[in-house]
Coordinates of C-alpha atoms in Angstrom, one line a residue:
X1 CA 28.7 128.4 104.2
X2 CA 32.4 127.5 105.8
X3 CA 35.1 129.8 104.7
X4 CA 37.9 127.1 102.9
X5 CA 41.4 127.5 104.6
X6 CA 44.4 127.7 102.8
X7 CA 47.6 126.7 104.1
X8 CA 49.2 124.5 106.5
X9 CA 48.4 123.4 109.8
X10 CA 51.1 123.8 112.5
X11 CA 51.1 119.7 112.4
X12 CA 51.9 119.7 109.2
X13 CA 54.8 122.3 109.5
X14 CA 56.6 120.2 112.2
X15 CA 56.3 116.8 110.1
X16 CA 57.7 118.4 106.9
X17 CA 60.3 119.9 109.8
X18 CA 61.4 116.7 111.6
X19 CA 61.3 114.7 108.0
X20 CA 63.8 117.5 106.8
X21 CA 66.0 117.0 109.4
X22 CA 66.6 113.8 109.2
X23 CA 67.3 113.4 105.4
X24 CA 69.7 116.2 106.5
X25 CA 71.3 114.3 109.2
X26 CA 71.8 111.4 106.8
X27 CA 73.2 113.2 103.7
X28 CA 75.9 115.1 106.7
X29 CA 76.5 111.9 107.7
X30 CA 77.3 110.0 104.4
X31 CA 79.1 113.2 103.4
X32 CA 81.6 112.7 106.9
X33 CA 82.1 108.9 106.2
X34 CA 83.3 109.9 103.0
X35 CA 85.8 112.6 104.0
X36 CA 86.9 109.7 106.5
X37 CA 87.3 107.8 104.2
X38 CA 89.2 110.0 101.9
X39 CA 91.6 110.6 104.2
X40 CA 92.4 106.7 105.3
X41 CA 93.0 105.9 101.4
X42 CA 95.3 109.1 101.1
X43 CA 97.2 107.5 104.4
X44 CA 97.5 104.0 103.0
X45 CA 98.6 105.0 99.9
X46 CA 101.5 107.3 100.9
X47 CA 102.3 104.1 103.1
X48 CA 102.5 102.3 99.9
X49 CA 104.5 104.8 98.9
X50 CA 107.0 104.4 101.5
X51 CA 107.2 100.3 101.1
X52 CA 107.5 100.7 97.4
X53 CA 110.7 103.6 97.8
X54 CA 112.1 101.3 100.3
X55 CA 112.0 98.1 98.0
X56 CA 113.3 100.0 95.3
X57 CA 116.3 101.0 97.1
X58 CA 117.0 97.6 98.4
X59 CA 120.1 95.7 96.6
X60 CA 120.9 99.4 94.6
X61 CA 121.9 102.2 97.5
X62 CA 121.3 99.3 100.9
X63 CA 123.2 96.3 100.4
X64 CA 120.4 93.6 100.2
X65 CA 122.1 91.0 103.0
X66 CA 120.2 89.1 106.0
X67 CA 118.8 91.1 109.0
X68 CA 116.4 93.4 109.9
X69 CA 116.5 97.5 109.0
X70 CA 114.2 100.0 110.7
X71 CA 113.9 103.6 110.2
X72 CA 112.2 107.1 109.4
X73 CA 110.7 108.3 105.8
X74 CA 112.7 111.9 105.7
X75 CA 109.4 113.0 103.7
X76 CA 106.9 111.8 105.4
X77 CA 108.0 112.0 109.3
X78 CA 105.1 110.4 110.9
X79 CA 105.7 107.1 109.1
X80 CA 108.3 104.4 110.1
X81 CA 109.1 101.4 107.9
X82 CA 111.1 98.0 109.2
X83 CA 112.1 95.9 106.7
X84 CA 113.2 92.1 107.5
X85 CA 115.6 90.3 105.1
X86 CA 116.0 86.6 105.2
X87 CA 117.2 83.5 103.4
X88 CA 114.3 81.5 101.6
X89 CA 113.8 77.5 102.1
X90 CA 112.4 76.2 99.7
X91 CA 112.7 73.0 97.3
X92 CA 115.8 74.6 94.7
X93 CA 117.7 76.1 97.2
X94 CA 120.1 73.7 96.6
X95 CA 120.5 73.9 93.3
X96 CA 120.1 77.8 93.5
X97 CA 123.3 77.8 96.2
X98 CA 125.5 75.4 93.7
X99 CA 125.2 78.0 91.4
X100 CA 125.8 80.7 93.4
X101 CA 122.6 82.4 94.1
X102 CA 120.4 82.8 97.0
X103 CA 116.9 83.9 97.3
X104 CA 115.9 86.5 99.7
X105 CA 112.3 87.1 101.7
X106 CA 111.9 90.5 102.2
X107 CA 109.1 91.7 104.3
X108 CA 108.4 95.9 104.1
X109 CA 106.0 96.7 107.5
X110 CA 105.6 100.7 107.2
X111 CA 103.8 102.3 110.2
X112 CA 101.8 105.8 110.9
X113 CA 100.0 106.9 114.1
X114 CA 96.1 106.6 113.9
X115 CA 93.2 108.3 115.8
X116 CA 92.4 105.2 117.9
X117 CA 95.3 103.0 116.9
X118 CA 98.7 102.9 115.0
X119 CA 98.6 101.3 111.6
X120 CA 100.2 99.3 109.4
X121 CA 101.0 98.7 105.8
X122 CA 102.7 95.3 104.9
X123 CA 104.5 94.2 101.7
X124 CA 107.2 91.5 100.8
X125 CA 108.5 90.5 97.7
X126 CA 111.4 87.8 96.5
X127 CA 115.1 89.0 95.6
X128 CA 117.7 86.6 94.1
X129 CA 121.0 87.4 94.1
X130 CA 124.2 85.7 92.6
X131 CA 128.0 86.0 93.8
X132 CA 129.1 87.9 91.0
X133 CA 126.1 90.3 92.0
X134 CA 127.3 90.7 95.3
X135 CA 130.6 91.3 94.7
X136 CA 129.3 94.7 92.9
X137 CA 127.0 95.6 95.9
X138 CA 130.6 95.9 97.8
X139 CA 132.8 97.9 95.4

């Protein structure tokens, strides 16, 4: 009568080997996407960041006037922000001058150096501003 074998077969060893590795490979992989990931949001978000401080400072410590600003975040070195002021047409800007206001586009571009290219974060909003306003932006 045959002796019954226990164990595996070297066949069997390699499969349960190989099938290993790959769910290995693709858990290492997810996990690396993630971290990737991670680290873009963290990047876009301090850019956010950046856009939103330099909003906020717009008509209070910068005059908020027609042209084009550019410059460094002093926390954050690697990013640079431009920000674009202009007059808005549109259909009460007429009425909106006779009473002595004025509507301003502002566009906030922030940039930051990438691994395979430089990036950008956008954001523009709408300021009005009145005469009596901007008489107080110059005292």
């Amino acid at each position: 009568m045959p002796k019954l074998q226990r164990g595996f077969t070297i066949l069997e060893v390699l499969v349960a080997f190989m099938v290993a590795a790959l769910l290995l490979t693709v858990i290492l992989s997810s996990f690396t996407n993630g971290m990737s990931n991670l680290a873009k949001t963290d990047r876009l978000s301090v850019a956010a960041l950046v856009a939103q401080s330099r909003l906020a400072e717009l008509g209070v410590s910068v005059p908020l006037e027609a042209g084009t600003f550019e410059g460094q975040d002093e926390s954050a070195p690697e990013y640079r922000w431009r920000i674009r002021v202009a007059p808005l047409e549109w259909d009460f800007t007429d009425q909106l001058s006779a009473a002595g206001g004025i509507v301003y586009k502002v566009d906030i571009t922030v940039l930051w150096p990438g691994t395979k290219r430089a990036n950008s974060f956008s954001l523009t909003s709408l300021r009005t501003v009145f005469a009596q306003e901007a008489g107080k932006e110059g005292s």
